[in-house]
mmCIF file of C-alpha atoms and ligand atoms in Angstrom:
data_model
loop_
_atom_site.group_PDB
_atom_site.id
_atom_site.type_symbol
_atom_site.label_atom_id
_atom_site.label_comp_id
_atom_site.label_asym_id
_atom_site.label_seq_id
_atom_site.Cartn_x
_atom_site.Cartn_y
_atom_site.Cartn_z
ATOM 1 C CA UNK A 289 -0.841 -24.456 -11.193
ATOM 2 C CA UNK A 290 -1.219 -20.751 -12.464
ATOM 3 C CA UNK A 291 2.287 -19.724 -14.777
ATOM 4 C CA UNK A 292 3.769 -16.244 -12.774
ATOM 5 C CA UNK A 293 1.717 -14.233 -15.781
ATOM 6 C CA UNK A 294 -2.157 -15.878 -14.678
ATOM 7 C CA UNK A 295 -1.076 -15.187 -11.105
ATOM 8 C CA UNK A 296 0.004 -11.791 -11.455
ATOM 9 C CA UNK A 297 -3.557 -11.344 -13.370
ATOM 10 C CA UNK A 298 -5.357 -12.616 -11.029
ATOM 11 C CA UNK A 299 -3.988 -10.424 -8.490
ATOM 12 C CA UNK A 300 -4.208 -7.120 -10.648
ATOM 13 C CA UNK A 301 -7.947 -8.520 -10.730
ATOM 14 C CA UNK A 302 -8.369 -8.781 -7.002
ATOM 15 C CA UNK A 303 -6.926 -5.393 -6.554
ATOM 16 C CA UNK A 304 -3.847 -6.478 -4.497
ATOM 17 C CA UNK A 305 -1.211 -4.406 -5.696
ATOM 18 C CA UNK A 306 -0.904 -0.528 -4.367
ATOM 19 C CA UNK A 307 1.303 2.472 -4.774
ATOM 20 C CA UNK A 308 3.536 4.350 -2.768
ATOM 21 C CA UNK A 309 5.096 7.659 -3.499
ATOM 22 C CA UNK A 310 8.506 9.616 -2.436
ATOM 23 C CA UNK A 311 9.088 13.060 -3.119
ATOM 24 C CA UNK A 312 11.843 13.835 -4.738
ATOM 25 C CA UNK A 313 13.160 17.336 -3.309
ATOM 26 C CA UNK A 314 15.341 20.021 -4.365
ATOM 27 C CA UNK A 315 18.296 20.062 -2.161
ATOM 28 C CA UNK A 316 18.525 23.873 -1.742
ATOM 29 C CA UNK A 317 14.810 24.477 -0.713
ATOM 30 C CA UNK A 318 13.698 21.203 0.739
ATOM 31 C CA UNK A 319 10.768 22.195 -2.021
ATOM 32 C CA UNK A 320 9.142 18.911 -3.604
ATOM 33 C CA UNK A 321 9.885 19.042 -7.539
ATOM 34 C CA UNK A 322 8.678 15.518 -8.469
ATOM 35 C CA UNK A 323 6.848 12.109 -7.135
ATOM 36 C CA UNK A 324 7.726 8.861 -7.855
ATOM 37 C CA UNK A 325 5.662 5.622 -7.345
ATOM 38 C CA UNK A 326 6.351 2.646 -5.936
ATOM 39 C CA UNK A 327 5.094 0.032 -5.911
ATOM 40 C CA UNK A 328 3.929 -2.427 -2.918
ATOM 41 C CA UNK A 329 1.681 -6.305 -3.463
ATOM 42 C CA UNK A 330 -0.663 -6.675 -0.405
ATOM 43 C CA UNK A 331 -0.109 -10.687 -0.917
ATOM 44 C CA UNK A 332 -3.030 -13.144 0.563
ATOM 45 C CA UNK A 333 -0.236 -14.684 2.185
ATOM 46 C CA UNK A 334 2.581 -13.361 2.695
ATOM 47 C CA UNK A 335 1.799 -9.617 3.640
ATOM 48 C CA UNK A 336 3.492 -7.015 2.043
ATOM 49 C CA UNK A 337 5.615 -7.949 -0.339
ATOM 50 C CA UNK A 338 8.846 -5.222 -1.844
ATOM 51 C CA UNK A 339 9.103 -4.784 -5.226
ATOM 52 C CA UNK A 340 12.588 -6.498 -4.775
ATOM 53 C CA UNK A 341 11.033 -9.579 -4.232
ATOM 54 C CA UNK A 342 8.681 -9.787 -7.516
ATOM 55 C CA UNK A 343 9.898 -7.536 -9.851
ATOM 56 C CA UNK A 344 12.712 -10.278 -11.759
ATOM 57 C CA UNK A 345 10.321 -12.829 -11.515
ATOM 58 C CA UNK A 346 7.329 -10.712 -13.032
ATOM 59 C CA UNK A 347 10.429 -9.810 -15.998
ATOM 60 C CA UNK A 348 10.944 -13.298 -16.878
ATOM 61 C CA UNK A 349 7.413 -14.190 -17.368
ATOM 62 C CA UNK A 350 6.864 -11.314 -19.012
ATOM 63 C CA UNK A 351 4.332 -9.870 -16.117
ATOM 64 C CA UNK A 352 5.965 -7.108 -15.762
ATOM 65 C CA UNK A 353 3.992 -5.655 -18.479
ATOM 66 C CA UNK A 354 0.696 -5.676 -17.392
ATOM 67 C CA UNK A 355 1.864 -4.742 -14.147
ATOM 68 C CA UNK A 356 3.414 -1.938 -15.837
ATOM 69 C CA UNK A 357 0.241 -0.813 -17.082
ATOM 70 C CA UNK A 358 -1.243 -0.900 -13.942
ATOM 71 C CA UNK A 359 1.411 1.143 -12.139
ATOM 72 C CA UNK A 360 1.606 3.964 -14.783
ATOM 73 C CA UNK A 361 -2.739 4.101 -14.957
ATOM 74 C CA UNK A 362 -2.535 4.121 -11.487
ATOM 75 C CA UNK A 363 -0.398 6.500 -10.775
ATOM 76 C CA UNK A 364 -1.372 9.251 -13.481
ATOM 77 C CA UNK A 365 -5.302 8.293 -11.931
ATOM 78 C CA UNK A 366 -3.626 9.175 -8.491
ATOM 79 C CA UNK A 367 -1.644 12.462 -9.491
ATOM 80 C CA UNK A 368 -3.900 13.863 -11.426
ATOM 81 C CA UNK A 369 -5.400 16.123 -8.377
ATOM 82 C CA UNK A 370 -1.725 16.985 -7.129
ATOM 83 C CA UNK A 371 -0.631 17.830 -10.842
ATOM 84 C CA UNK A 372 -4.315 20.187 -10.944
ATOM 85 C CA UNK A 373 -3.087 21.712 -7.352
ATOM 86 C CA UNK A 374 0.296 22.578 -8.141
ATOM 87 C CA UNK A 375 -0.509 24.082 -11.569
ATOM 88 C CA UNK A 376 -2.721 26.049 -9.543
ATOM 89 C CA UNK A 377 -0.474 27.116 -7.488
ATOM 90 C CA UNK A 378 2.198 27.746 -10.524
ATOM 91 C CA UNK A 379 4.195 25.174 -9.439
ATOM 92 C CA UNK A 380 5.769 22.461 -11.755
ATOM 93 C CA UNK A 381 5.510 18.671 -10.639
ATOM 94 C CA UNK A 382 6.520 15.704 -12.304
ATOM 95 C CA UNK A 383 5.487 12.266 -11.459
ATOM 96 C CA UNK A 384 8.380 9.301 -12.507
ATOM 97 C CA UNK A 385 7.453 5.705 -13.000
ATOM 98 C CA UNK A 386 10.304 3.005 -12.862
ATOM 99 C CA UNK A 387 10.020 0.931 -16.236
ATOM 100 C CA UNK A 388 11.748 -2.006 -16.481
ATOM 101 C CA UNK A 389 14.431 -3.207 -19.404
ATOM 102 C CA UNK A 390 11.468 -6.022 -20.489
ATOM 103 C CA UNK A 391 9.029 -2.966 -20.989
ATOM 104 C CA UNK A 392 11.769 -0.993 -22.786
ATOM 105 C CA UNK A 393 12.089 -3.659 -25.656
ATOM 106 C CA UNK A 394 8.702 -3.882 -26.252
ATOM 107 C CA UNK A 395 8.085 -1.831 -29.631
ATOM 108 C CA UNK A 396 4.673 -0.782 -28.511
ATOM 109 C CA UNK A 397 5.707 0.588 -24.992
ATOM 110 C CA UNK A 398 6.442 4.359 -25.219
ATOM 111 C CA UNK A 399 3.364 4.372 -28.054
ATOM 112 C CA UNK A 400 1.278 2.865 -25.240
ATOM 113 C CA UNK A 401 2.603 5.325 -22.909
ATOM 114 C CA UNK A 402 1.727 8.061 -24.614
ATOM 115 C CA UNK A 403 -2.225 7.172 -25.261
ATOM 116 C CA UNK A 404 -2.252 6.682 -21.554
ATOM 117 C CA UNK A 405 -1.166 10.493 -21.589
ATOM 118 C CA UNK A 406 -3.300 11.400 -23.440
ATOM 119 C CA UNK A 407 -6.022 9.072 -21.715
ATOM 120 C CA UNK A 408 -5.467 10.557 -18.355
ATOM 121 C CA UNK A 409 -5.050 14.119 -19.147
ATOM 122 C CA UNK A 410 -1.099 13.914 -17.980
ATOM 123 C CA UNK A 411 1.110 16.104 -19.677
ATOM 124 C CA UNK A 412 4.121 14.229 -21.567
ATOM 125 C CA UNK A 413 6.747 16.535 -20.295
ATOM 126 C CA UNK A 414 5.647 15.960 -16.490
ATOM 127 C CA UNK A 415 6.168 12.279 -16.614
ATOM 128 C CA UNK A 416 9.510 10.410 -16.275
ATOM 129 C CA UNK A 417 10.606 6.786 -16.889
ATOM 130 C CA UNK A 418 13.319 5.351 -14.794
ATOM 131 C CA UNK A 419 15.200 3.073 -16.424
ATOM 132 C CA UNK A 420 17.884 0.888 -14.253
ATOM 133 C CA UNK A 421 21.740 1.774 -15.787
ATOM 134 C CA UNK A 422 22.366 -1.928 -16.788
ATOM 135 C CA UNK A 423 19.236 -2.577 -18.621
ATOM 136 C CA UNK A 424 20.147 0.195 -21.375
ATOM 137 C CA UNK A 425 22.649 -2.360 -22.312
ATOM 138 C CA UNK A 426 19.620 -4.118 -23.518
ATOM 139 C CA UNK A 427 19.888 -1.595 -26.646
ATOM 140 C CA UNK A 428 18.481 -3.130 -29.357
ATOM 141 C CA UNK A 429 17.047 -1.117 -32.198
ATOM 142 C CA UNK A 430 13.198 -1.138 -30.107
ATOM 143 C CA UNK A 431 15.294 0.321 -27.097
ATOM 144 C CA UNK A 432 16.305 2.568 -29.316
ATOM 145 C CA UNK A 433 12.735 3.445 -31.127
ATOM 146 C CA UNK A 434 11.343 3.572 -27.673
ATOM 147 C CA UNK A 435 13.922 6.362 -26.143
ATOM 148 C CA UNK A 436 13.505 8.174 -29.512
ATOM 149 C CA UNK A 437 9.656 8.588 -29.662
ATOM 150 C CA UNK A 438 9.534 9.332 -25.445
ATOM 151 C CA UNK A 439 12.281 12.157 -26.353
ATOM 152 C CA UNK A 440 9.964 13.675 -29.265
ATOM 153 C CA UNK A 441 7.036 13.480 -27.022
ATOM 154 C CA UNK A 442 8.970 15.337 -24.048
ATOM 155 C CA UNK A 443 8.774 12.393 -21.780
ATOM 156 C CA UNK A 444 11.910 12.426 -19.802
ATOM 157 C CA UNK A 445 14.379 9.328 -19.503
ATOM 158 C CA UNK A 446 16.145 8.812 -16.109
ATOM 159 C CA UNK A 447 18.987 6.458 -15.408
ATOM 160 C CA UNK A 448 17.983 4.653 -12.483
ATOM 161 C CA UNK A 449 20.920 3.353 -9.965
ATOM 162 C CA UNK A 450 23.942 5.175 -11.472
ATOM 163 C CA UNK A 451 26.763 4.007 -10.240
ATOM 164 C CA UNK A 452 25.910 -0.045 -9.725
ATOM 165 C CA UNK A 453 26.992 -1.072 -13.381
ATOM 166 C CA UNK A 454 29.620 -0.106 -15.979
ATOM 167 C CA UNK A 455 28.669 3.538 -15.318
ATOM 168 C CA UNK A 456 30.402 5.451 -17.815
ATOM 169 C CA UNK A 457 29.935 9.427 -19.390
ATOM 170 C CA UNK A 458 29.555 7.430 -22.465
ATOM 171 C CA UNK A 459 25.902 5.981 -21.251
ATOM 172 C CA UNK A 460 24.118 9.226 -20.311
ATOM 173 C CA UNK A 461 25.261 10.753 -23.829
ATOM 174 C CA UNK A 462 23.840 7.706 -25.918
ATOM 175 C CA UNK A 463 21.073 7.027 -24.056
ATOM 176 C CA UNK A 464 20.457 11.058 -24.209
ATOM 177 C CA UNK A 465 18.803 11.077 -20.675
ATOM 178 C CA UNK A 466 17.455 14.311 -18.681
ATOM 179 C CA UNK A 467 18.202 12.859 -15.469
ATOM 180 C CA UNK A 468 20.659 10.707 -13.640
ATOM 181 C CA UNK A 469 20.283 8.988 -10.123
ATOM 182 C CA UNK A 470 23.196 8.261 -8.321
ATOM 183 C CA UNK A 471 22.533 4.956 -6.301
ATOM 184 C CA UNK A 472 22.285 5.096 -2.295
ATOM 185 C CA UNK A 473 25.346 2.785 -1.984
ATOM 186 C CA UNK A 474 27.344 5.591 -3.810
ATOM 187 C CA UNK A 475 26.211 7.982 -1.185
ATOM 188 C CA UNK A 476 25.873 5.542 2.007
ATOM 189 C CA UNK A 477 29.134 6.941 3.689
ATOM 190 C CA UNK A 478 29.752 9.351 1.763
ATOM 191 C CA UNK A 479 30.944 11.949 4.988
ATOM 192 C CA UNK A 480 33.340 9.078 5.926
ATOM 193 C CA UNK A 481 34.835 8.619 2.659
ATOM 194 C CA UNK A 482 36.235 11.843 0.987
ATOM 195 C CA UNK A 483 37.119 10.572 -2.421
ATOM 196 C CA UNK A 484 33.785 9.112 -2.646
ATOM 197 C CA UNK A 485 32.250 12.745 -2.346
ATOM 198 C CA UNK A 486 35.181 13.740 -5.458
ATOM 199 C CA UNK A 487 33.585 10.827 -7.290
ATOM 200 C CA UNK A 488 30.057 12.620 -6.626
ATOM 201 C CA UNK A 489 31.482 15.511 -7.720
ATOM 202 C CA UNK A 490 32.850 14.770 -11.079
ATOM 203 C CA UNK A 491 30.279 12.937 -11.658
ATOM 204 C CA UNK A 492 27.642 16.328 -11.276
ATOM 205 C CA UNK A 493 29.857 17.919 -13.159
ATOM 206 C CA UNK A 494 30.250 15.679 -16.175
ATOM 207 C CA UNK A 495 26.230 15.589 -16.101
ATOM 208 C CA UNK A 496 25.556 18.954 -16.238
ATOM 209 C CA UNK A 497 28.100 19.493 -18.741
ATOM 210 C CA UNK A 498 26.094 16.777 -20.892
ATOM 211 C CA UNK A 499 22.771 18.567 -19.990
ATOM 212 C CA UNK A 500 21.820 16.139 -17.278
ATOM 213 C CA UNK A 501 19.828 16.666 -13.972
ATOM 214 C CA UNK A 502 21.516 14.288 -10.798
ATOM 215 C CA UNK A 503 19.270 13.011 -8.053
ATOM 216 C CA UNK A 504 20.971 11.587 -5.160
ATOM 217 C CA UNK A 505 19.015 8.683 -3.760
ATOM 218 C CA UNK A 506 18.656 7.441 -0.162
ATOM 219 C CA UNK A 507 19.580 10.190 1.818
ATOM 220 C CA UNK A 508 19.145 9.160 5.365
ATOM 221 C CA UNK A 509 21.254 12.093 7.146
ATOM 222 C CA UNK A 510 21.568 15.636 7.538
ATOM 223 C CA UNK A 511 26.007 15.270 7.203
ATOM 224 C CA UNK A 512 25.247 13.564 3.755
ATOM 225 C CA UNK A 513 23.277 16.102 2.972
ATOM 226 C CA UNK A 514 25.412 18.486 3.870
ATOM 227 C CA UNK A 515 28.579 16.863 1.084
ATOM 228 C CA UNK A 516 26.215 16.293 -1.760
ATOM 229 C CA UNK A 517 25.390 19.962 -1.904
ATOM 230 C CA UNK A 518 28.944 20.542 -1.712
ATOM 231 C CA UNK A 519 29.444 18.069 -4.356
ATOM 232 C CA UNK A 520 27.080 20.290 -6.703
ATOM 233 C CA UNK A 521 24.309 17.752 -6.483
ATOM 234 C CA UNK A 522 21.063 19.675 -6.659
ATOM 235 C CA UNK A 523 18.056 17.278 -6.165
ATOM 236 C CA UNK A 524 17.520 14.185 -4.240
ATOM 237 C CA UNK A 525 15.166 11.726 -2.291
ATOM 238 C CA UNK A 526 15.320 9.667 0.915
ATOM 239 C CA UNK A 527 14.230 9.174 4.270
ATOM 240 C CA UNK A 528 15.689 12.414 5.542
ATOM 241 C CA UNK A 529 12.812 13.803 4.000
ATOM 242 C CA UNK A 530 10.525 10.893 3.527
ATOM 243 C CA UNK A 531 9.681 7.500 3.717
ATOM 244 C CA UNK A 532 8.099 6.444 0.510
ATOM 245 C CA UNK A 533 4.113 7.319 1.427
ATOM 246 C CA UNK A 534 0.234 6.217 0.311
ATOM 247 C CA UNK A 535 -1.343 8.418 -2.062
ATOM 248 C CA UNK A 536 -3.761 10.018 1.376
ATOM 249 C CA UNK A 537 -0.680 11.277 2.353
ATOM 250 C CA UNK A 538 1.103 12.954 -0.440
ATOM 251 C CA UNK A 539 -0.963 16.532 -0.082
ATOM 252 C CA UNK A 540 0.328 17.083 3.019
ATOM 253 C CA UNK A 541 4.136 16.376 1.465
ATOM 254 C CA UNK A 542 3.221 19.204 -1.108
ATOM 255 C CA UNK A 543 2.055 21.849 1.077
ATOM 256 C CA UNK A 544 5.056 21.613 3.301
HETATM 257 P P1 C2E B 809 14.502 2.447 -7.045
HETATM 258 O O1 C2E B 809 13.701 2.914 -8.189
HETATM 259 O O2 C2E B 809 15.947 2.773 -7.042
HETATM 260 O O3 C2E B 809 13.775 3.025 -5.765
HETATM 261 C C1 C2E B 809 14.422 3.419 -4.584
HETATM 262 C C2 C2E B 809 14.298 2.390 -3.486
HETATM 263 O O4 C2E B 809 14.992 2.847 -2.322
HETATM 264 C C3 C2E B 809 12.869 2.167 -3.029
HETATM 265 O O5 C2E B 809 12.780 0.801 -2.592
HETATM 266 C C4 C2E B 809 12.741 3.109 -1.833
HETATM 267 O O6 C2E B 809 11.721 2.719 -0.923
HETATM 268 C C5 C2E B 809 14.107 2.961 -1.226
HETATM 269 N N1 C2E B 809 14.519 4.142 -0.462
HETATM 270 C C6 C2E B 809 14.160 5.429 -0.660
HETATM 271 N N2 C2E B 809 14.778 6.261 0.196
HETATM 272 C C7 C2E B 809 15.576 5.475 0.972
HETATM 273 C C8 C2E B 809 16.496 5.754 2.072
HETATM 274 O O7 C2E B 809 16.711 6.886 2.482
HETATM 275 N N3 C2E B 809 17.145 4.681 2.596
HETATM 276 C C9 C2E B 809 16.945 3.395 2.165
HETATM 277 N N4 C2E B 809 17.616 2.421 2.765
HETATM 278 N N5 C2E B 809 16.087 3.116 1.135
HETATM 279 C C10 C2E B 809 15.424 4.141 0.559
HETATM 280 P P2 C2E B 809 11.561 -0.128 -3.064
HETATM 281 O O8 C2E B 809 10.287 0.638 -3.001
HETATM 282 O O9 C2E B 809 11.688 -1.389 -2.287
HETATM 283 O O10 C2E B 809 11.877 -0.400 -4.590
HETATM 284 C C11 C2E B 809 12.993 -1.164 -4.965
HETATM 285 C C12 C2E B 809 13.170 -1.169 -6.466
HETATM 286 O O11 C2E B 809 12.119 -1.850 -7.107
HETATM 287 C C13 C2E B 809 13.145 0.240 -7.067
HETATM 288 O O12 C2E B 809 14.392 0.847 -6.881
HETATM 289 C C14 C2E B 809 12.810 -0.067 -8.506
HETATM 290 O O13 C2E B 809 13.969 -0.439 -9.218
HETATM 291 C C15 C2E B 809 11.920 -1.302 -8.374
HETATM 292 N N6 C2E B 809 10.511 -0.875 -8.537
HETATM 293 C C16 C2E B 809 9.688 -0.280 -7.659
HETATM 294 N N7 C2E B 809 8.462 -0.062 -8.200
HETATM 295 C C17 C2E B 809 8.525 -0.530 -9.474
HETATM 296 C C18 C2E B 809 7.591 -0.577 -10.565
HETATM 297 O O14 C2E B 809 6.448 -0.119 -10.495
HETATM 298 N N8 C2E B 809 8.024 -1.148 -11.735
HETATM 299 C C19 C2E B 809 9.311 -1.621 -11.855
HETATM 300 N N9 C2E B 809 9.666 -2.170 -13.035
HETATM 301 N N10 C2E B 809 10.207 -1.593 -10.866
HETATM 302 C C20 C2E B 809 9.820 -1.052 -9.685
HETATM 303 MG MG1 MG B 810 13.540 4.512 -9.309
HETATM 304 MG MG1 MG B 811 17.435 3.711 -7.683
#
C-alpha cells in the first residue's frame, strides 16, 4: 500500500495532474488583469477529480509540496508565452498560484519560489500567492520569514476566501497583503440582501484605505455585478466571465 505522498508521486510521474486557468477581470473594462491556475487530477479511476477533494489530504501527508512545485513550474512553463504577448502588447498580467498553509511554514518555500522565478524567466512582481484567510493563523515565525522575503522580492500575497474565517481589518494589516478576495458565499445573493452589499462595501473601503486590492470571487450574474461595482469593488472572477479554462484556451480570453 503506497502512503498519500508515493501515490501523489507516482501520479506527478505519470503526468496525471493538469491546470486550469480563470481570468481574473477588471470590473470596469471586462479587461483581463491576471490568471490564476487551478488545478484538476485526471485520476485512473475516478475521472476528474476537484481540488476539493485532494487538496487536505495531500496537506496532511505533506504532498502538497511537491504538488506545489508542480503547479507553480507548470504554470510559469504555461504563461510564459501569454506574459511575452501581453508585454508586447504593453499590457501588465499577473499569473496567481494558490499556496497552501503546509507550503507557507516550510522555511525554504518563498526561497524556492523565487529560483523558480528566476528559472523560468517570470518576473517576481507578476506572480501572486493565494493564501486561504484561516491558514495565516498558522503564523509562526517561518510564516512570517516566508511573507517577509516574497514582500522584498515583489511577489504579491493574496488572502484567499475573505470572509469564511475570523475576517478582521486586523489580518490584512499584519499579514501586509496586496490583495484581498472576498469569498463567493459573501457575494452569492448579494442583490437580495442589501446589508450584505454595506458589508462589501466597508469592507473595499477599509482595504483600500490599508493599500489593498479586493477581488470578488464567483460572480455568476450580471445584477451582482451590477452591486459590487456599486460597492467600490474593482476586480473580480467568475463564471459571468469564465469558467476556469485549459491553457489552449487562454489566448483567446486575452485578446477579447
Ligand atoms: P479558490 O482558490 O477560492 O478558487 C476558486 C474556486 O471557485 C475554484 O474551484 C473555481 O473553479 C470556482 N469558481 C470560480 N468561479 C466560480 C463561479 O462563478 N461560481 C462557482 N460556483 N464557482 C466558481 P476549484 O477549482 O474547485 O478549486 C477549489 C479550491 O481548491 C480553490 O479555491 C483553492 O483553495 C484550492 N486549489 C485549487 N488549486 C490549488 C493548488 O494548485 N494548490 C492548492 N494548495 N490549492 C488549490
Ligand atoms: Mg484562489
Ligand atoms: Mg477563494
Amino acid at each position: 500500500m503506497l502512503t498519500t505522498r508515493e501515490a501523489v508521486a507516482a501520479a506527478l510521474h505519470r503526468d496525471e495532474f493538469r491546470l486550469v486557468y480563470q481570468p481574473i477581470v477588471e470590473l470596469s473594462s471586462g479587461k483581463t488583469v491576471g490568471l490564476e491556475a487551478l488545478v484538476r487530477w485526471a485520476h485512473p479511476e475516478l475521472g476528474e477529480v476537484g481540488p476539493v477533494n485532494f487538496i487536505q489530504d495531500f496537506e496532511r501527508s505533506g504532498a502538497i509540496e511537491d504538488l506545489g512545485v508542480w503547479v507553480t513550474k507548470r504554470a510559469m512553463a504555461e504563461a510564459a508565452e501569454w506574459h511575452r504577448a501581453a508585454r508586447e502588447r504593453g499590457r501588465d498580467l499577473y499569473l496567481s498560484v494558490n499556496v497552501s498553509g503546509y507550503e507557507l511554514q516550510q522555511l525554504a518555500y518563498s526561497v524556492s519560489l523565487v529560483t523558480m522565478c528566476d528559472d523560468f524567466q517570470h518576473r517576481c512582481q507578476d506572480l501572486r500567492v493565494e493564501v486561504i484567510e484561516s491558514e495565516f493563523d498558522l503564523g509562526g515565525d517561518d510564516v512570517k520569514a516566508n511573507l517577509a522575503t516574497l514582500r522584498r522580492e515583489q511577489i504579491k500575497v493574496v488572502i484567499d476566501d475573505f470572509g469564511t474565517g475570523a475576517s478582521t481589518v486586523e489580518r490584512f494589516i499584519e499579514v501586509d497583503a496586496d490583495a484581498l478576495k472576498l469569498d463567493r458565499s459573501l457575494i452569492a445573493d448579494i442583490e437580495t440582501a442589501p446589508e450584505r452589499a454595506e458589508i462589501i462595501s466597508a469592507v473595499a473601503s477599509a482595504a483600500r484605505l490599508a493599500g489593498l486590492e479586493v477581488v470578488a470571487e464567483g460572480i455568476e450574474r450580471t445584477s451582482q455585478l451590477e452591486v459590487l461595482l456599486a460597492a467600490g469593488c474593482t476586480y473580480g472572477q467568475g463564471y459571468l466571465f469564465s469558467r476556469p479554462v485549459p491553457a489552449s484556451s487562454v489566448p483567446s480570453i486575452l485578446d477579447r
